[in-house]
PDB file of C-alpha atoms in Angstrom:
ATOM      1  CA  MET A   1       4.799  -2.330  33.093  1.00  0.00           C
ATOM      2  CA  GLU A   2       4.279  -3.517  29.376  1.00  0.00           C
ATOM      3  CA  ILE A   3       5.297  -1.557  26.617  1.00  0.00           C
ATOM      4  CA  TYR A   4       2.497  -1.421  23.837  1.00  0.00           C
ATOM      5  CA  ILE A   5       3.477  -1.461  20.188  1.00  0.00           C
ATOM      6  CA  GLY A   6       1.342  -0.925  17.322  1.00  0.00           C
ATOM      7  CA  VAL A   7       3.066  -1.676  13.807  1.00  0.00           C
ATOM      8  CA  ASP A   8       1.557  -0.452  10.757  1.00  0.00           C
ATOM      9  CA  TRP A   9       2.794  -1.315   7.031  1.00  0.00           C
ATOM     10  CA  ALA A  10       4.505   1.898   5.264  1.00  0.00           C
ATOM     11  CA  ARG A  11       5.714   2.153   1.721  1.00  0.00           C
ATOM     12  CA  HIS A  12       9.037   1.447   2.773  1.00  0.00           C
ATOM     13  CA  GLY A  13       9.215  -0.616   6.033  1.00  0.00           C
ATOM     14  CA  ALA A  14       7.035  -0.095   8.990  1.00  0.00           C
ATOM     15  CA  VAL A  15       5.939   2.413  11.287  1.00  0.00           C
ATOM     16  CA  ALA A  16       5.652   1.648  15.092  1.00  0.00           C
ATOM     17  CA  VAL A  17       4.259   3.629  17.946  1.00  0.00           C
ATOM     18  CA  LEU A  18       5.732   2.653  21.306  1.00  0.00           C
ATOM     19  CA  SER A  19       3.434   3.388  24.350  1.00  0.00           C
ATOM     20  CA  TRP A  20       4.845   3.146  28.066  1.00  0.00           C
ATOM     21  CA  GLN A  21       3.254   4.735  30.924  1.00  0.00           C
ATOM     22  CA  GLY A  22       1.504   7.449  29.166  1.00  0.00           C
ATOM     23  CA  ARG A  23       4.687   8.336  26.859  1.00  0.00           C
ATOM     24  CA  GLU A  24       4.776   7.537  23.194  1.00  0.00           C
ATOM     25  CA  VAL A  25       7.710   7.351  20.898  1.00  0.00           C
ATOM     26  CA  ARG A  26       7.336   6.828  16.990  1.00  0.00           C
ATOM     27  CA  HIS A  27       9.929   4.319  15.229  1.00  0.00           C
ATOM     28  CA  THR A  28      10.356   3.654  11.793  1.00  0.00           C
ATOM     29  CA  PHE A  29      12.256   0.407  10.847  1.00  0.00           C
ATOM     30  CA  GLU A  30      12.691  -1.815   7.902  1.00  0.00           C
ATOM     31  CA  ARG A  31      11.083  -5.307   8.111  1.00  0.00           C
ATOM     32  CA  THR A  32      14.030  -6.988   8.659  1.00  0.00           C
ATOM     33  CA  ILE A  33      15.862  -8.610  11.560  1.00  0.00           C
ATOM     34  CA  ALA A  34      18.044  -5.656  12.024  1.00  0.00           C
ATOM     35  CA  GLY A  35      14.834  -3.309  11.706  1.00  0.00           C
ATOM     36  CA  VAL A  36      13.218  -5.513  14.545  1.00  0.00           C
ATOM     37  CA  ARG A  37      16.276  -5.308  16.802  1.00  0.00           C
ATOM     38  CA  SER A  38      15.999  -1.345  16.285  1.00  0.00           C
ATOM     39  CA  LEU A  39      12.533  -1.624  17.315  1.00  0.00           C
ATOM     40  CA  VAL A  40      13.324  -3.691  20.397  1.00  0.00           C
ATOM     41  CA  GLY A  41      16.520  -1.319  21.048  1.00  0.00           C
ATOM     42  CA  ALA A  42      13.846   1.762  21.143  1.00  0.00           C
ATOM     43  CA  ALA A  43      11.512  -0.447  23.496  1.00  0.00           C
ATOM     44  CA  ARG A  44      14.316  -0.872  25.956  1.00  0.00           C
ATOM     45  CA  LYS A  45      15.240   2.566  25.684  1.00  0.00           C
ATOM     46  CA  LEU A  46      11.830   4.154  26.373  1.00  0.00           C
ATOM     47  CA  SER A  47      11.411   1.737  29.348  1.00  0.00           C
ATOM     48  CA  ARG A  48      15.049   2.023  30.665  1.00  0.00           C
ATOM     49  CA  ALA A  49      14.796  -1.723  31.119  1.00  0.00           C
ATOM     50  CA  PRO A  50      16.852  -4.510  29.454  1.00  0.00           C
ATOM     51  CA  GLU A  51      14.048  -6.859  28.880  1.00  0.00           C
ATOM     52  CA  PRO A  52      10.827  -4.759  29.012  1.00  0.00           C
ATOM     53  CA  PRO A  53       7.511  -6.831  28.343  1.00  0.00           C
ATOM     54  CA  MET A  54       6.489  -6.016  25.125  1.00  0.00           C
ATOM     55  CA  ARG A  55       2.987  -6.488  23.605  1.00  0.00           C
ATOM     56  CA  ALA A  56       2.547  -5.580  19.995  1.00  0.00           C
ATOM     57  CA  ALA A  57      -0.432  -5.464  17.444  1.00  0.00           C
ATOM     58  CA  ILE A  58       0.026  -5.601  13.767  1.00  0.00           C
ATOM     59  CA  GLU A  59      -2.416  -6.046  11.034  1.00  0.00           C
ATOM     60  CA  ASP A  60      -2.606  -9.153   9.029  1.00  0.00           C
ATOM     61  CA  GLY A  61      -0.115  -9.209   6.163  1.00  0.00           C
ATOM     62  CA  ASP A  62       3.200 -10.484   6.196  1.00  0.00           C
ATOM     63  CA  ARG A  63       3.129 -13.312   8.845  1.00  0.00           C
ATOM     64  CA  SER A  64       7.152 -13.477   8.703  1.00  0.00           C
ATOM     65  CA  LEU A  65       7.024 -10.021  10.370  1.00  0.00           C
ATOM     66  CA  ALA A  66       4.813 -11.564  13.228  1.00  0.00           C
ATOM     67  CA  ALA A  67       7.425 -14.149  13.701  1.00  0.00           C
ATOM     68  CA  LEU A  68      10.424 -11.900  13.842  1.00  0.00           C
ATOM     69  CA  LEU A  69       8.510 -10.099  16.630  1.00  0.00           C
ATOM     70  CA  VAL A  70       7.727 -12.926  18.543  1.00  0.00           C
ATOM     71  CA  ALA A  71      11.372 -14.428  18.041  1.00  0.00           C
ATOM     72  CA  HIS A  72      12.484 -11.122  19.770  1.00  0.00           C
ATOM     73  CA  GLY A  73      10.427 -11.535  22.748  1.00  0.00           C
ATOM     74  CA  MET A  74       7.249  -9.775  21.937  1.00  0.00           C
ATOM     75  CA  THR A  75       3.702 -11.055  22.542  1.00  0.00           C
ATOM     76  CA  VAL A  76       2.012 -10.305  19.116  1.00  0.00           C
ATOM     77  CA  HIS A  77      -1.502  -9.776  18.399  1.00  0.00           C
ATOM     78  CA  VAL A  78      -2.310 -10.177  14.449  1.00  0.00           C
ATOM     79  CA  ALA A  79      -5.500  -8.189  13.744  1.00  0.00           C
ATOM     80  CA  GLU A  80      -7.546  -8.625  10.760  1.00  0.00           C
ATOM     81  CA  PRO A  81      -7.689  -5.604   8.767  1.00  0.00           C
ATOM     82  CA  THR A  82     -11.397  -5.026   9.140  1.00  0.00           C
ATOM     83  CA  LYS A  83     -11.412  -5.288  12.879  1.00  0.00           C
ATOM     84  CA  ALA A  84      -8.634  -2.938  13.181  1.00  0.00           C
ATOM     85  CA  LYS A  85     -10.165  -0.588  10.955  1.00  0.00           C
ATOM     86  CA  ASN A  86     -13.411  -0.713  12.844  1.00  0.00           C
ATOM     87  CA  PHE A  87     -11.458  -0.221  16.015  1.00  0.00           C
ATOM     88  CA  ALA A  88      -9.443   2.751  14.984  1.00  0.00           C
ATOM     89  CA  ALA A  89     -13.061   4.392  13.641  1.00  0.00           C
ATOM     90  CA  SER A  90     -14.561   4.206  17.176  1.00  0.00           C
ATOM     91  CA  LEU A  91     -11.443   6.085  18.278  1.00  0.00           C
ATOM     92  CA  SER A  92     -11.120   8.892  15.677  1.00  0.00           C
ATOM     93  CA  SER A  93     -13.452  10.458  13.199  1.00  0.00           C
ATOM     94  CA  SER A  94     -10.764  10.647  10.613  1.00  0.00           C
ATOM     95  CA  ARG A  95     -10.433   8.245   7.939  1.00  0.00           C
ATOM     96  CA  ALA A  96      -7.332   9.706   6.151  1.00  0.00           C
ATOM     97  CA  LYS A  97      -4.472   7.248   5.647  1.00  0.00           C
ATOM     98  CA  ASP A  98      -1.953   8.055   8.142  1.00  0.00           C
ATOM     99  CA  ASP A  99       0.711   5.421   9.282  1.00  0.00           C
ATOM    100  CA  ARG A 100       1.632   7.198  12.601  1.00  0.00           C
ATOM    101  CA  ARG A 101      -2.102   7.629  13.539  1.00  0.00           C
ATOM    102  CA  ASP A 102      -2.776   3.726  12.245  1.00  0.00           C
ATOM    103  CA  ALA A 103       0.256   2.486  14.506  1.00  0.00           C
ATOM    104  CA  ARG A 104      -0.922   4.436  17.677  1.00  0.00           C
ATOM    105  CA  ASN A 105      -4.406   2.788  17.011  1.00  0.00           C
ATOM    106  CA  LEU A 106      -2.902  -0.670  16.726  1.00  0.00           C
ATOM    107  CA  ALA A 107      -0.978   0.227  20.082  1.00  0.00           C
ATOM    108  CA  LYS A 108      -4.283   1.219  21.597  1.00  0.00           C
ATOM    109  CA  PHE A 109      -5.608  -2.326  20.192  1.00  0.00           C
ATOM    110  CA  ALA A 110      -2.786  -4.171  21.842  1.00  0.00           C
ATOM    111  CA  MET A 111      -3.875  -2.432  25.305  1.00  0.00           C
ATOM    112  CA  SER A 112      -7.099  -3.451  24.895  1.00  0.00           C
ATOM    113  CA  PRO A 113      -7.711  -7.183  26.393  1.00  0.00           C
ATOM    114  CA  LEU A 114     -11.588  -6.794  25.021  1.00  0.00           C
ATOM    115  CA  HIS A 115     -10.430  -6.085  21.608  1.00  0.00           C
ATOM    116  CA  ARG A 116      -7.426  -7.974  20.793  1.00  0.00           C
ATOM    117  CA  ASN A 117      -7.302 -11.661  19.783  1.00  0.00           C
ATOM    118  CA  GLU A 118      -5.221 -14.651  20.986  1.00  0.00           C
ATOM    119  CA  PRO A 119      -1.461 -14.067  20.604  1.00  0.00           C
ATOM    120  CA  TYR A 120      -0.030 -15.144  17.510  1.00  0.00           C
ATOM    121  CA  GLN A 121       1.761 -18.497  17.639  1.00  0.00           C
ATOM    122  CA  VAL A 122       4.529 -19.031  15.124  1.00  0.00           C
ATOM    123  CA  PRO A 123       3.531 -22.381  13.203  1.00  0.00           C
ATOM    124  CA  SER A 124       5.490 -25.500  13.419  1.00  0.00           C
ATOM    125  CA  ASP A 125       7.126 -26.757  10.437  1.00  0.00           C
ATOM    126  CA  GLN A 126       4.446 -29.482  10.086  1.00  0.00           C
ATOM    127  CA  SER A 127       1.636 -26.931  10.162  1.00  0.00           C
ATOM    128  CA  GLU A 128       3.579 -24.567   7.766  1.00  0.00           C
ATOM    129  CA  ALA A 129       3.811 -27.635   5.388  1.00  0.00           C
ATOM    130  CA  LEU A 130       0.265 -28.453   5.948  1.00  0.00           C
ATOM    131  CA  GLY A 131      -0.550 -24.712   5.113  1.00  0.00           C
ATOM    132  CA  CYS A 132       1.462 -24.996   2.060  1.00  0.00           C
ATOM    133  CA  LEU A 133      -0.185 -28.212   0.899  1.00  0.00           C
ATOM    134  CA  VAL A 134      -3.791 -26.571   1.601  1.00  0.00           C
ATOM    135  CA  ALA A 135      -2.849 -23.637  -0.508  1.00  0.00           C
ATOM    136  CA  ALA A 136      -1.517 -25.691  -3.470  1.00  0.00           C
ATOM    137  CA  HIS A 137      -4.712 -27.667  -3.336  1.00  0.00           C
ATOM    138  CA  GLU A 138      -7.069 -24.566  -3.309  1.00  0.00           C
ATOM    139  CA  SER A 139      -4.677 -23.280  -6.218  1.00  0.00           C
ATOM    140  CA  ALA A 140      -5.200 -26.383  -8.151  1.00  0.00           C
ATOM    141  CA  VAL A 141      -9.224 -26.585  -7.657  1.00  0.00           C
ATOM    142  CA  ASN A 142      -9.420 -23.115  -8.680  1.00  0.00           C
ATOM    143  CA  LYS A 143      -7.130 -23.656 -11.687  1.00  0.00           C
ATOM    144  CA  SER A 144      -9.240 -26.931 -12.566  1.00  0.00           C
ATOM    145  CA  GLN A 145     -12.631 -24.806 -12.102  1.00  0.00           C
ATOM    146  CA  ARG A 146     -11.461 -22.230 -14.564  1.00  0.00           C
ATOM    147  CA  LEU A 147     -10.216 -24.944 -17.388  1.00  0.00           C
ATOM    148  CA  VAL A 148     -13.675 -26.616 -16.998  1.00  0.00           C
ATOM    149  CA  ASN A 149     -15.361 -23.249 -17.368  1.00  0.00           C
ATOM    150  CA  GLN A 150     -13.095 -22.348 -20.477  1.00  0.00           C
ATOM    151  CA  LEU A 151     -14.029 -25.968 -21.962  1.00  0.00           C
ATOM    152  CA  ARG A 152     -17.607 -25.293 -21.297  1.00  0.00           C
ATOM    153  CA  ALA A 153     -17.544 -21.796 -22.984  1.00  0.00           C
ATOM    154  CA  LYS A 154     -15.947 -23.521 -26.119  1.00  0.00           C
ATOM    155  CA  LEU A 155     -18.454 -26.372 -26.165  1.00  0.00           C
ATOM    156  CA  VAL A 156     -21.344 -23.854 -26.152  1.00  0.00           C
ATOM    157  CA  GLU A 157     -19.532 -21.925 -28.766  1.00  0.00           C
ATOM    158  CA  VAL A 158     -18.756 -25.040 -31.157  1.00  0.00           C
ATOM    159  CA  PHE A 159     -20.675 -28.141 -30.214  1.00  0.00           C
ATOM    160  CA  PRO A 160     -23.451 -27.097 -27.798  1.00  0.00           C
ATOM    161  CA  ALA A 161     -25.780 -30.358 -27.883  1.00  0.00           C
ATOM    162  CA  ILE A 162     -22.628 -32.285 -26.530  1.00  0.00           C
ATOM    163  CA  GLU A 163     -22.347 -29.849 -23.772  1.00  0.00           C
ATOM    164  CA  VAL A 164     -25.953 -30.107 -23.200  1.00  0.00           C
ATOM    165  CA  ALA A 165     -25.821 -33.824 -23.027  1.00  0.00           C
ATOM    166  CA  LEU A 166     -22.906 -34.092 -21.072  1.00  0.00           C
ATOM    167  CA  GLY A 167     -23.796 -31.722 -18.023  1.00  0.00           C
ATOM    168  CA  ASP A 168     -21.090 -32.256 -15.794  1.00  0.00           C
ATOM    169  CA  LEU A 169     -17.783 -32.028 -17.468  1.00  0.00           C
ATOM    170  CA  THR A 170     -15.631 -33.372 -14.555  1.00  0.00           C
ATOM    171  CA  THR A 171     -16.803 -36.840 -14.987  1.00  0.00           C
ATOM    172  CA  ARG A 172     -14.725 -39.657 -16.546  1.00  0.00           C
ATOM    173  CA  THR A 173     -17.603 -40.528 -18.885  1.00  0.00           C
ATOM    174  CA  SER A 174     -17.795 -36.793 -20.260  1.00  0.00           C
ATOM    175  CA  LEU A 175     -13.761 -37.103 -20.747  1.00  0.00           C
ATOM    176  CA  ASP A 176     -14.182 -40.417 -22.659  1.00  0.00           C
ATOM    177  CA  LEU A 177     -16.953 -39.040 -24.775  1.00  0.00           C
ATOM    178  CA  LEU A 178     -15.030 -36.098 -25.610  1.00  0.00           C
ATOM    179  CA  MET A 179     -11.780 -38.073 -26.568  1.00  0.00           C
ATOM    180  CA  LEU A 180     -14.070 -40.233 -29.018  1.00  0.00           C
ATOM    181  CA  ALA A 181     -15.620 -37.069 -30.547  1.00  0.00           C
ATOM    182  CA  PRO A 182     -13.471 -34.282 -30.262  1.00  0.00           C
ATOM    183  CA  THR A 183     -15.197 -32.273 -33.298  1.00  0.00           C
ATOM    184  CA  TRP A 184     -18.588 -31.905 -34.552  1.00  0.00           C
ATOM    185  CA  ALA A 185     -17.510 -34.159 -37.360  1.00  0.00           C
ATOM    186  CA  HIS A 186     -16.483 -36.880 -35.354  1.00  0.00           C
ATOM    187  CA  GLY A 187     -19.825 -36.730 -33.395  1.00  0.00           C
ATOM    188  CA  ALA A 188     -21.977 -36.607 -36.374  1.00  0.00           C
ATOM    189  CA  ALA A 189     -20.038 -39.928 -37.710  1.00  0.00           C
TER     190      ALA A 189
END
């Protein structure tokens, strides 16, 4: 039989609730290799099996912990925080923050084929590199938009006619015109 594990982030590490054949055990551990090994050891002790099948659910956050759990033989389901919160609300009326209850609810989430998502797959080097590239691109686009907004605000303040005339400040024509007439005095000449 599978051991179901719910992992909730705690201030210092993580809290897990392991559930096996109606028995529950709470286990706290650090989000490190040694901490995950201690969690696997607790699962082995609970099931009295050297390699028990383990299915874990964690809230989305630090994907490195999900990868560590997978590397230690667990099937891991990474739950979107809203989905996990809604699932927990369907089980309990209390909305108070309690790491153990949250971990127990995540263990129940792992037990429910109707609610859990596809198992987490550790990204390949290429997909991880692509993810970094996409994040860098998004950052550059956001920075570019902030700079355009700052330029527009400054133009409205000191050179409103040119701001209206240019419209789109991201074009090459706008840049060329601003280079030729960087101040009101240059534009009047």
